[in-house]
Coordinates of C-alpha atoms and ligand atoms in Angstrom, one line a residue:
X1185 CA 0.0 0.0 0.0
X1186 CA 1.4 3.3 -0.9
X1187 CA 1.4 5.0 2.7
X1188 CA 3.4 2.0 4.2
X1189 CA 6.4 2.9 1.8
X1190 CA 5.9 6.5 2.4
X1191 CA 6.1 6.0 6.4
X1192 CA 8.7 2.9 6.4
X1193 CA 11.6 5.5 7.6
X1194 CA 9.6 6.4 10.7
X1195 CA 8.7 3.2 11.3
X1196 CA 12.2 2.2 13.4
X1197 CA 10.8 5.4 15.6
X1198 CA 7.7 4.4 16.1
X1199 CA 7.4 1.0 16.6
X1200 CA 8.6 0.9 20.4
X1201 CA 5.2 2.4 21.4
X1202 CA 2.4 -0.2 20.9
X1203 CA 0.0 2.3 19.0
X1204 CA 2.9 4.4 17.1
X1205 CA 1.4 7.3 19.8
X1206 CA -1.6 7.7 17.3
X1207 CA -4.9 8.1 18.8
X1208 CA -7.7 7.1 16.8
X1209 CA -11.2 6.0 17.3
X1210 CA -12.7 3.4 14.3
X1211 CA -16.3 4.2 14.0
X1212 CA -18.8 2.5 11.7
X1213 CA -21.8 3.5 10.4
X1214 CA -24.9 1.0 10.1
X1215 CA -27.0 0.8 7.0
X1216 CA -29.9 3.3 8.1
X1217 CA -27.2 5.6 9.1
X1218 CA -26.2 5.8 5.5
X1219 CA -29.7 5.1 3.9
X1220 CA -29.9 8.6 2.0
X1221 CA -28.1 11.7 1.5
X1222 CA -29.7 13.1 5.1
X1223 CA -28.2 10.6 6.7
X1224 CA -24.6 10.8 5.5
X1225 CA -25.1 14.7 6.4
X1226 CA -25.1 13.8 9.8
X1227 CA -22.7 10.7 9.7
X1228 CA -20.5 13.6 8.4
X1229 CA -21.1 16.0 11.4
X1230 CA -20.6 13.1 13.8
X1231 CA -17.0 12.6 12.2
X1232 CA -16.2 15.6 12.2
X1233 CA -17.0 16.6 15.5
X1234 CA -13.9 14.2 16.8
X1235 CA -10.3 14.2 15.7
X1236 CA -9.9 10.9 17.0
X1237 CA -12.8 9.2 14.5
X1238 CA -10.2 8.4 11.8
X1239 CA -10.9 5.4 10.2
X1240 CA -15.2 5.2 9.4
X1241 CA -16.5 1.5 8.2
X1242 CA -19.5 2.0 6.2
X1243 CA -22.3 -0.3 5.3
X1244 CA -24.3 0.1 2.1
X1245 CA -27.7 2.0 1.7
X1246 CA -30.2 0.9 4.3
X1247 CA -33.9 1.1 4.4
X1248 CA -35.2 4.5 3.8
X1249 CA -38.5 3.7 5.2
X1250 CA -40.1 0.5 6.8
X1251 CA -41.1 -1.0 3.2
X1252 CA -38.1 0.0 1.2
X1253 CA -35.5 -2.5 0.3
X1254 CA -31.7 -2.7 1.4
X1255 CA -29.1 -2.3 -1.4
X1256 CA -27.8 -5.4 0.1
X1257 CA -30.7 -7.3 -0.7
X1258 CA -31.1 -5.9 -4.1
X1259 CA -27.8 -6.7 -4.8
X1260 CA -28.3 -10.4 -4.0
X1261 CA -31.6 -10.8 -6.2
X1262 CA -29.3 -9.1 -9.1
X1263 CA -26.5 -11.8 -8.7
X1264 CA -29.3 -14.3 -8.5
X1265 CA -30.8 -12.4 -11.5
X1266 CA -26.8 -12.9 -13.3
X1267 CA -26.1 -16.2 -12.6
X1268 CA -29.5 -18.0 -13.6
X1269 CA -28.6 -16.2 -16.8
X1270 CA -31.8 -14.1 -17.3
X1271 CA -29.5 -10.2 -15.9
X1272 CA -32.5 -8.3 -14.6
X1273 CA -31.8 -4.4 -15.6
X1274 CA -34.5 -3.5 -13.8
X1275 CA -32.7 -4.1 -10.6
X1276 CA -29.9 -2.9 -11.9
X1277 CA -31.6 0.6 -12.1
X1278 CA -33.2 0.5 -9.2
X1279 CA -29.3 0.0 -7.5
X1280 CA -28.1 2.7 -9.5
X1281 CA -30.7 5.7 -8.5
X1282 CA -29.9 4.8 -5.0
X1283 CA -26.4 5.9 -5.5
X1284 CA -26.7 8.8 -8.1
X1285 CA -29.5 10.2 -5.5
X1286 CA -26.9 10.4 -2.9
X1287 CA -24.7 11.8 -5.3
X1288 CA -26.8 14.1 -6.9
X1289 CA -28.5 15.4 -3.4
X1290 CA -24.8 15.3 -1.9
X1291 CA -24.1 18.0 -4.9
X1292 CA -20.8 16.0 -5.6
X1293 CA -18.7 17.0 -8.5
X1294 CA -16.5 13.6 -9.3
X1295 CA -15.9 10.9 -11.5
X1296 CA -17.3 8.7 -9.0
X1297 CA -20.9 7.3 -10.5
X1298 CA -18.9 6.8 -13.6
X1299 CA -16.6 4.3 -11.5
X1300 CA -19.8 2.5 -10.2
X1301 CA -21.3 2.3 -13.4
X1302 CA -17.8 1.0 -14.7
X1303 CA -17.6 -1.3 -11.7
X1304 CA -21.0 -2.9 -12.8
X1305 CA -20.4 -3.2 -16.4
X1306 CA -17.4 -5.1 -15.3
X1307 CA -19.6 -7.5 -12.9
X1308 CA -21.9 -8.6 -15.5
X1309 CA -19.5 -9.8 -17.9
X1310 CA -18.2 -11.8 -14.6
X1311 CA -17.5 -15.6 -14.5
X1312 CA -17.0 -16.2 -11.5
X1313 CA -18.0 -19.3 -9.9
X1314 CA -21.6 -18.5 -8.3
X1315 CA -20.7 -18.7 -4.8
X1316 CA -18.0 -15.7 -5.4
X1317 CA -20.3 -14.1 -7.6
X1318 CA -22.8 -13.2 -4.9
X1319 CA -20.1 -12.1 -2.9
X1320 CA -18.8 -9.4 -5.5
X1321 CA -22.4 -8.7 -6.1
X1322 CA -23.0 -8.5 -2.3
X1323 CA -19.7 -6.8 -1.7
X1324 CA -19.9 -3.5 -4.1
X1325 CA -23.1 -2.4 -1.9
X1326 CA -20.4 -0.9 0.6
X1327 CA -17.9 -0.4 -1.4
X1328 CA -19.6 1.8 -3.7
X1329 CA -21.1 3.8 -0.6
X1330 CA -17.6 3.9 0.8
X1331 CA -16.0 5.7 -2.8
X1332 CA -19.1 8.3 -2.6
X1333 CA -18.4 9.1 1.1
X1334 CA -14.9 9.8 1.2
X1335 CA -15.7 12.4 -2.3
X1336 CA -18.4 13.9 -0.1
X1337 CA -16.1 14.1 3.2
X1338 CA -13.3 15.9 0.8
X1339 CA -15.4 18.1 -1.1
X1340 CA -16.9 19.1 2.5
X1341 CA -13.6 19.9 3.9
X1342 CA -12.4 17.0 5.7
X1343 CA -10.0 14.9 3.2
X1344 CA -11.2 11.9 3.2
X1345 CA -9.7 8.7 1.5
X1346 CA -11.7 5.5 0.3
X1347 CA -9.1 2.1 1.2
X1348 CA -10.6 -1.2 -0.1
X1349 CA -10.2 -4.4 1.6
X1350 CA -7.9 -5.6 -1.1
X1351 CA -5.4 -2.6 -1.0
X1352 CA -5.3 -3.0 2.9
X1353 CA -4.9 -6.6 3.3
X1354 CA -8.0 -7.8 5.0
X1355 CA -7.2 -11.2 4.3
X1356 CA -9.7 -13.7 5.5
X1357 CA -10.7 -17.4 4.6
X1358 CA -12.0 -18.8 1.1
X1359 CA -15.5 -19.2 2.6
X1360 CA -18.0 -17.2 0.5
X1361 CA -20.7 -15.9 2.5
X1362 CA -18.5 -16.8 5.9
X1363 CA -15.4 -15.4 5.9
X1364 CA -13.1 -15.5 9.0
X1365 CA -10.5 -13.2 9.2
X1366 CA -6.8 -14.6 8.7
X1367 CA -5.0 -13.6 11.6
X1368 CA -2.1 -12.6 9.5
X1369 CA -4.3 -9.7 8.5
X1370 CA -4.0 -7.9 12.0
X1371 CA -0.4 -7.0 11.2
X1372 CA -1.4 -5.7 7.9
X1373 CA -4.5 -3.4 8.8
X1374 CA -2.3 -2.2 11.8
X1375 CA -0.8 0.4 9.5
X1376 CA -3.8 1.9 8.5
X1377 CA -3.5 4.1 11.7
X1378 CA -0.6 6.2 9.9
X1379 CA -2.6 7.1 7.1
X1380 CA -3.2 11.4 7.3
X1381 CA -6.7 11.8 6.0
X1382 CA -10.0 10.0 7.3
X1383 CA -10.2 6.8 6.1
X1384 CA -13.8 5.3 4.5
X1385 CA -13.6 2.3 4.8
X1386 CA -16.0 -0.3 3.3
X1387 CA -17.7 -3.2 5.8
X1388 CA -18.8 -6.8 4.8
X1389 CA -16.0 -7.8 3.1
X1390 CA -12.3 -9.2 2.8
X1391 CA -10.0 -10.7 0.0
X1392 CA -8.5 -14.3 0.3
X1393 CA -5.1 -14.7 0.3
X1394 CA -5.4 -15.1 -3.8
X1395 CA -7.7 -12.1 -4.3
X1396 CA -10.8 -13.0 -4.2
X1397 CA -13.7 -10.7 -2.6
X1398 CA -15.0 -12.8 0.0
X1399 CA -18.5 -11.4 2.4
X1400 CA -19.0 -11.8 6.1
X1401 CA -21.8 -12.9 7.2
X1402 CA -25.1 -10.8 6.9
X1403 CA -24.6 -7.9 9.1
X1404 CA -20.7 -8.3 8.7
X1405 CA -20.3 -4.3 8.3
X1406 CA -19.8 -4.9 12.3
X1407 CA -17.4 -7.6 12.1
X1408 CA -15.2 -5.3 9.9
X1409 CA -15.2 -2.2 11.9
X1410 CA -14.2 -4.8 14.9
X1411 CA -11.3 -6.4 13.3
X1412 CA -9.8 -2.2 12.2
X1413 CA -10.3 -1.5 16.3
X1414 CA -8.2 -4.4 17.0
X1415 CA -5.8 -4.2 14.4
X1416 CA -4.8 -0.2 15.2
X1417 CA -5.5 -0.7 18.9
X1418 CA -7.9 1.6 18.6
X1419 CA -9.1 3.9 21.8
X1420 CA -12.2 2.8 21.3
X1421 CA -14.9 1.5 18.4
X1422 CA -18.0 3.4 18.2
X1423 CA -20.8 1.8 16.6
X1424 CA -23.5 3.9 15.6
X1425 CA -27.0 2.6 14.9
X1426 CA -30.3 3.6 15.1
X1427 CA -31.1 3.3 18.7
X1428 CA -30.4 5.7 21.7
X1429 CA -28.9 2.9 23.5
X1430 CA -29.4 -1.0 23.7
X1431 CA -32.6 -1.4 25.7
X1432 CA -33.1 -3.3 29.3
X1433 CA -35.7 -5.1 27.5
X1434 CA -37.1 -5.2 24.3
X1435 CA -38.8 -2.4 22.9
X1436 CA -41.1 -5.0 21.0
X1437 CA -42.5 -5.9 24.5
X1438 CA -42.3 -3.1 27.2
X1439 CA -42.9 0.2 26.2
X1440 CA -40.6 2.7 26.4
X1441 CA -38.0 0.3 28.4
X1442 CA -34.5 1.8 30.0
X1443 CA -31.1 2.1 28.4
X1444 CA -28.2 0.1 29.8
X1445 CA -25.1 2.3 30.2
X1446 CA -22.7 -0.5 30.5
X1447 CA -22.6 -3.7 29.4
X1448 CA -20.1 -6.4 29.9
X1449 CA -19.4 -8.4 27.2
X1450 CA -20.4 -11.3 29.0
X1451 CA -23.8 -10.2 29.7
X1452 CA -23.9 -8.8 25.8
X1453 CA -23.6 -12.2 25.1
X1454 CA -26.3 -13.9 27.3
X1455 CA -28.6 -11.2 26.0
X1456 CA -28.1 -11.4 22.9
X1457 CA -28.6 -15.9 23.1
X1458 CA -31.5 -15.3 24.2
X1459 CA -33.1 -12.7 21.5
X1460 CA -31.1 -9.4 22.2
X1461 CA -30.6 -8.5 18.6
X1462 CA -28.5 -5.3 18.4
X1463 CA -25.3 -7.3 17.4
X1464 CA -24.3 -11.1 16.8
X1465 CA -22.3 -10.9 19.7
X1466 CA -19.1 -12.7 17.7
X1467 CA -18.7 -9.5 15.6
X1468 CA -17.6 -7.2 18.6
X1469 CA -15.0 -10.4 19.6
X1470 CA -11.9 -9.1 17.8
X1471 CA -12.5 -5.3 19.6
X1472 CA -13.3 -7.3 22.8
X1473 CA -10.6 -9.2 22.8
X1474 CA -8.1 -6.7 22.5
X1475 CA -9.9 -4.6 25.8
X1476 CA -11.4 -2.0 23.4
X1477 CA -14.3 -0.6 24.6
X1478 CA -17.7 -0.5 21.7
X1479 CA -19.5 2.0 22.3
X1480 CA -23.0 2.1 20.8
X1481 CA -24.7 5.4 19.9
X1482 CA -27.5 6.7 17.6
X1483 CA -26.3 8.8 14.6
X1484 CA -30.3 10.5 14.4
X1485 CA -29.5 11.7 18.0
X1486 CA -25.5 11.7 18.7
X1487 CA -25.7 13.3 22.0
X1488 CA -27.7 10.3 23.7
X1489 CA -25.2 8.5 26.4
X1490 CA -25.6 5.2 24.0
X1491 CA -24.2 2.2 25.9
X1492 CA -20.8 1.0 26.2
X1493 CA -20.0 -3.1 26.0
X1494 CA -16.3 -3.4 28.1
X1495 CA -14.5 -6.6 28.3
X1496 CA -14.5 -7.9 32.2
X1497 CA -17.1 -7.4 35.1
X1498 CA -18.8 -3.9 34.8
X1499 CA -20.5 -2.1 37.8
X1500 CA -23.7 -2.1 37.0
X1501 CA -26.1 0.0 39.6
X1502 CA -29.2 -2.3 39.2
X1503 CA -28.7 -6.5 39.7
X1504 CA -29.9 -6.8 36.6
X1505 CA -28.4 -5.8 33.2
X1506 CA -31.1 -6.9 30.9
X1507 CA -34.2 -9.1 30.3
X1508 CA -34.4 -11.1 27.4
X1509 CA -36.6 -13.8 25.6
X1510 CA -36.5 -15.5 23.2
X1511 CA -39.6 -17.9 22.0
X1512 CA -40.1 -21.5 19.7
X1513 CA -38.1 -23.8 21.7
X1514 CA -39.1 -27.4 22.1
X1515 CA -38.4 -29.5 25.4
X1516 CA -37.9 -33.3 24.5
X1517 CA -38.7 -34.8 28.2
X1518 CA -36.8 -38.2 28.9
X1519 CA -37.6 -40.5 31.8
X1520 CA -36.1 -43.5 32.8
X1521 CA -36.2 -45.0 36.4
X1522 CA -33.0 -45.1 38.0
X1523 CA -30.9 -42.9 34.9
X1524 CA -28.4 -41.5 37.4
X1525 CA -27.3 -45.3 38.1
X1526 CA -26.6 -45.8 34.7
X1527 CA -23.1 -44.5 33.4
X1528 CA -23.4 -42.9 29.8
X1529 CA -27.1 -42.5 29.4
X1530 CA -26.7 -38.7 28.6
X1531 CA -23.9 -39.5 26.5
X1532 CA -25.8 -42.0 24.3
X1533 CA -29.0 -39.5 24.8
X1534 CA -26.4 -36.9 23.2
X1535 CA -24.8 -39.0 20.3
X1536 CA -28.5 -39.9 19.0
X1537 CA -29.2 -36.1 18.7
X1538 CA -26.4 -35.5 17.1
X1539 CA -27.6 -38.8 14.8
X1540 CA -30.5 -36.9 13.5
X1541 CA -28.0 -33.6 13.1
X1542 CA -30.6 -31.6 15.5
X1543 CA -27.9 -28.9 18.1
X1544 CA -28.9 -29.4 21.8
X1545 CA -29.2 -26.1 23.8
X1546 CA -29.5 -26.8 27.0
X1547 CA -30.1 -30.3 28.8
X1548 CA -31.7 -29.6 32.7
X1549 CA -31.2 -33.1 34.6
X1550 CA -33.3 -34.7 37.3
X1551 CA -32.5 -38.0 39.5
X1552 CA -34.4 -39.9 36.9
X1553 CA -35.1 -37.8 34.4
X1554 CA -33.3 -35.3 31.6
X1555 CA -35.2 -32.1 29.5
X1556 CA -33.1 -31.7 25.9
X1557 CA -33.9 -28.0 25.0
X1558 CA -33.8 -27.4 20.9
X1559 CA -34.6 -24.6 19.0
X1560 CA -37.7 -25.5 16.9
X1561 CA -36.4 -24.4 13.3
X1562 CA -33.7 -27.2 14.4
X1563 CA -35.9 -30.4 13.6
X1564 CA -39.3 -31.0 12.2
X1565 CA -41.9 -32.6 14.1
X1566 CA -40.6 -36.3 11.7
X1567 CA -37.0 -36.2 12.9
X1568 CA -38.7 -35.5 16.7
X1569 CA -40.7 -38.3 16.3
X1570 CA -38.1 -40.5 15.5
X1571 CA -36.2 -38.9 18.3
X1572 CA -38.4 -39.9 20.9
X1573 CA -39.1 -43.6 19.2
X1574 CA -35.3 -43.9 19.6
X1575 CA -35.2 -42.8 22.8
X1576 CA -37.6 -45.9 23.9
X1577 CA -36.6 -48.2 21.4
X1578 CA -32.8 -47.7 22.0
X1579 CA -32.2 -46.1 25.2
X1580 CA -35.3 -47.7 26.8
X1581 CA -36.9 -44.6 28.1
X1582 CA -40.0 -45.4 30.0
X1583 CA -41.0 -42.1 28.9
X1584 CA -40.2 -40.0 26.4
X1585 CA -42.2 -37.1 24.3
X1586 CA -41.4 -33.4 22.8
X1587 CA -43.6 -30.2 23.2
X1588 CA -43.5 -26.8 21.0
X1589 CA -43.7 -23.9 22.0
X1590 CA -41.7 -22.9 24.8
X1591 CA -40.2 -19.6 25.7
X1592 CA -36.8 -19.0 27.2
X1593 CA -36.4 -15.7 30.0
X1594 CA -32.7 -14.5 30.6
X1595 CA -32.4 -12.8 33.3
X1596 CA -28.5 -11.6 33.4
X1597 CA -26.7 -9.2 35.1
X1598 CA -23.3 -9.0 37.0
X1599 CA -24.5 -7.5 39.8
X1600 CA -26.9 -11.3 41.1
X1601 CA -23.5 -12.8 41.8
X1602 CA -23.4 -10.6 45.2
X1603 CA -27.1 -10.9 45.6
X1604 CA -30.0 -13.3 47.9
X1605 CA -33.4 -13.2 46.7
X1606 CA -33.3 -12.8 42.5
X1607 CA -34.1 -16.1 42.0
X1608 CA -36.9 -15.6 44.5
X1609 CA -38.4 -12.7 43.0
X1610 CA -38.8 -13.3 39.9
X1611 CA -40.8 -16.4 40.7
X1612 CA -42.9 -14.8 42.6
X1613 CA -43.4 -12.1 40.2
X1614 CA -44.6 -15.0 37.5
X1615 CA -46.5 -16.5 40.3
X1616 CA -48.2 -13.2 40.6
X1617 CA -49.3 -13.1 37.0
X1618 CA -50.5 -17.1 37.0
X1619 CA -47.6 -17.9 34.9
X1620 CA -46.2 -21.5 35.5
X1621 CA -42.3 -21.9 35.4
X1622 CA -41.7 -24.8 33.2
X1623 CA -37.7 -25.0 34.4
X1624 CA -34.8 -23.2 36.2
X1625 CA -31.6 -23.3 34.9
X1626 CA -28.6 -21.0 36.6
X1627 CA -25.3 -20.6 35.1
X1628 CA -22.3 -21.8 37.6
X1629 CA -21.0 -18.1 37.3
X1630 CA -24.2 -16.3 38.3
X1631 CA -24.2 -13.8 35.5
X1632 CA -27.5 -14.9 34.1
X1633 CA -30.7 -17.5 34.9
X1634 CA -32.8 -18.9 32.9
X1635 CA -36.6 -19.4 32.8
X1636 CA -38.8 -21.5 30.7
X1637 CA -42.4 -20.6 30.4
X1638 CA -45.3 -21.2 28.1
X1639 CA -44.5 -18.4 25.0
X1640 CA -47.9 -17.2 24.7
X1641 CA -47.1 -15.9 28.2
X1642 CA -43.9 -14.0 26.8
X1643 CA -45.3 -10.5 26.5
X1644 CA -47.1 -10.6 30.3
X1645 CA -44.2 -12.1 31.7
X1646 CA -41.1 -9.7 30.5
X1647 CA -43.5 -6.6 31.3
X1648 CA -43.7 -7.9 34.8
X1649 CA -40.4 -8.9 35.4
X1650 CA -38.9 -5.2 34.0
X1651 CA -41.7 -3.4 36.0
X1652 CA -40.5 -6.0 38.9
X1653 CA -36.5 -4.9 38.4
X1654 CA -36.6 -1.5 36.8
X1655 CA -40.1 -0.1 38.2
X1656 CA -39.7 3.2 39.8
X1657 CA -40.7 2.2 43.3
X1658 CA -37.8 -0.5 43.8
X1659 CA -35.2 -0.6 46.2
X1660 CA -32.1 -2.6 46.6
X1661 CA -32.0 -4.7 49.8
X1662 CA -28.1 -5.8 49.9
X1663 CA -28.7 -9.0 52.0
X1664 CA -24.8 -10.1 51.8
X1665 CA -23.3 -6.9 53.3
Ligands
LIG1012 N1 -25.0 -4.6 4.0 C1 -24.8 -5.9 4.7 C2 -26.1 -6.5 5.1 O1 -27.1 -5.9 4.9 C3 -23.8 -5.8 5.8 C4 -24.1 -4.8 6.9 O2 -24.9 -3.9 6.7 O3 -23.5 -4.8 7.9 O4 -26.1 -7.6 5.7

């Protein structure tokens, strides 16, 4: 890349400090953040208004309203469009006005709708294999959005520079639609921290090691803006979204629910297993890892606290964190008399789930009997059925069956590890509102428990328990002290 030859002589210098002294701050931009020419205003007065926000990961155009579509998406019914050989222009069009609206409202003045024009000419006459031709389809949604942004960041006064994947190394593993990043790739990226102007960045993607554009997973933009924190040791990675923080509980269920402050990563993670959908939790990992806080904040309101997600136990002012729920669970219920006699019963129980291919979630035990908890969209009602004949036929269950429809609770917070009495008060607070507790489950390390109730119950049960934990009226009693 051209600025590592230019700053090789310092290098020697530098390299003694861990961060070369630089201070910068990666921040990344979600794709309602950047769904219009409004929205990359502000994304450009939120970048501005920090030195230290140097390198920006962009996705590509979101939603402008609830029944638009993402350029993502459009992009992948194109490829589709491409590669069962019937190239729908229509799309095609539709992609384009996206981007020369931007332009056009942006007033830019560059060559830079002629290069995505170019860039899709080139595409279609493409003939690449169709796994990797999704991915360069998929692919040129940010990195098209990423050329326009740094044009408009320049021609509004902050020079701004566009760096692809490819010229900055972002290697990652020949798994289209999953790429991991290479952990060679660190070492590479780390330089981008002596680049002068703002870096724009585009999300989603990576090369392999022989050049091929290779996507993330859906929602990746965050798994590239991660991998940029840790590689510069960034101060910290700012993540803005379209929320004023992420919620106690779901906004879906309680209305107008709390913001958390701080999260620990730990209790990001429970939340989000159990239906906290801000993030996949293994995006942030690379950031985490490294002790870089993530702060999420809301480019439509930039001055809201947002909530920070820190490696290690946070103090949290309330026991609990965060609520979450997640429904469409099934329970497979196995009794057999005297099954904690027997050595290897779960074992073999275990080995015939993984027979039918079906994941096991969570497995609560009794003296005589076992629950195995699936998710629902894991195995049809035939491969259950089987399931449970096995179980009898094989494993000699005296009883065995599976039911629909349950709901897992996570309660989780750092603060019940110190505490007597959660357990106790959120069973009574179902108990209260007639709702049965189909089983307990509590993690060794206290950060979270776990409920399992009926899921038509879901809505009447999280309202309770936040009004329960975060209702104004609620004091602490600190049994332990
Ligand atoms: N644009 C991609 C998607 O819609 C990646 C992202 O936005 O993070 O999945």
């Amino acid at each position: 890349m051209q600025f590592k030859k230019e700053f090789a002589i310092l290098l020697p210098l530098w390299k003694e400090s861990s961060k070369w002294g630089v201070k910068v701050k990666v921040i990344k931009f979600g794709g309602s953040s950047l769904a219009n020419s409004q929205q990359i205003k502000k994304v450009f007065q939120i970048v501005q208004a920090d030195s230290d926000r140097r390198i920006v990961v962009v996705s590509a155009p979101g939603k402008r309203h609830s029944d638009d579509e993402k350029v993502t998406d459009l992009l992948i019914q194109l490829a589709t469009s491409h590669i069962e050989g019937q190239y729908n222009e229509a799309i095609l069009e539709v992609i384009l006005e996206r981007y020369q609206e931007i332009y056009d409202e942006l007033q830019l003045n560059s060559d830079v709708m002629d290069k995505i024009r170019q860039h899709f000419a080139e595409l279609k006459e493409s003939t690449l294999e169709p796994a990797y031709l999704i991915d360069a389809y998929k692919a040129s949604g940010e990195d098209n959005n990423a050329k326009l942004i740094a044009d408009y960041f320049t021609k509004e006064g902050l020079p701004a520079k566009y760096i692809s994947p490819k010229e900055a190394n972002l290697f990652v593993s020949d798994t289209p639609g999953n790429a991991q990043v290479l952990e060679e790739a660190y070492k590479e990226l780390e330089y981008l921290q002596l680049e002068k102007d703002i870096i724009v960045f585009p999300g989603f993607f990576g090369v392999t090691k022989d050049g091929k554009v290779v996507t993330f997973s859906r929602g990746g933009s965050d798994i590239t803006g991660s991998i940029l924190a840790n590689a510069v040791s960034a101060e910290e990675y700012e993540n803005f979204t379209d929320v004023d923080a992420i919620f106690v509980a779901s906004p879906k269920l309680v209305h107008k629910p709390l913001g958390i402050d701080v999260l620990s990563y730990t209790e990001m993670r429970e939340l989000s297993y159990a239906g906290f959908s801000v993030f996949h939790t293994e995006a942030l990992l690379p950031a985490i890892k490294k002790g870089i806080p993530v702060h999420v904040c809301n480019t439509n309101n930039p001055s809201a606290k947002g909530t920070y997600i820190m490696k290690g136990k946070v103090n949290s002012p309330s026991i609990i964190s965060g609520i979450a729920s997640s429904s469409g669970f099934v329970s497979v219920y196995i009794q057999k008399y005297l099954m904690n006699h027997e050595i290897g019963f779960l074992r073999k129980t275990l080995q015939l789930f993984e027979d039918e291919g079906v994941s096991v979630e969570h497995i609560p035990t009794g003296i005589d009997d076992a629950t195995i908890i699936i998710r629902g969209e894991d195995a049809t009602d035939e491969v259950l059925d089987r399931i449970v004949y096995r179980l009898k036929a094989e494993l000699n269950a005296d009883e065995a069956y599976y039911e629909r429809g349950l709901c897992l609770i996570m309660l989780v917070g750092e603060g019940m590890v110190s505490m007597v009495g959660t357990t106790a008060r959120v069973a009574s607070t179902l108990a209260r509102e007639q709702i049965n507790i189909e089983l307990y489950n509590q993690g060794v390390s206290e950060v979270s428990m776990m409920f399992g109730i009926r899921e038509e119950y879901e809505q009447r049960a999280i309202q309770a328990l936040y009004d329960e934990f975060f209702g104004e009226e609620v004091e602490y009693e600190v049994l332990d002290k």
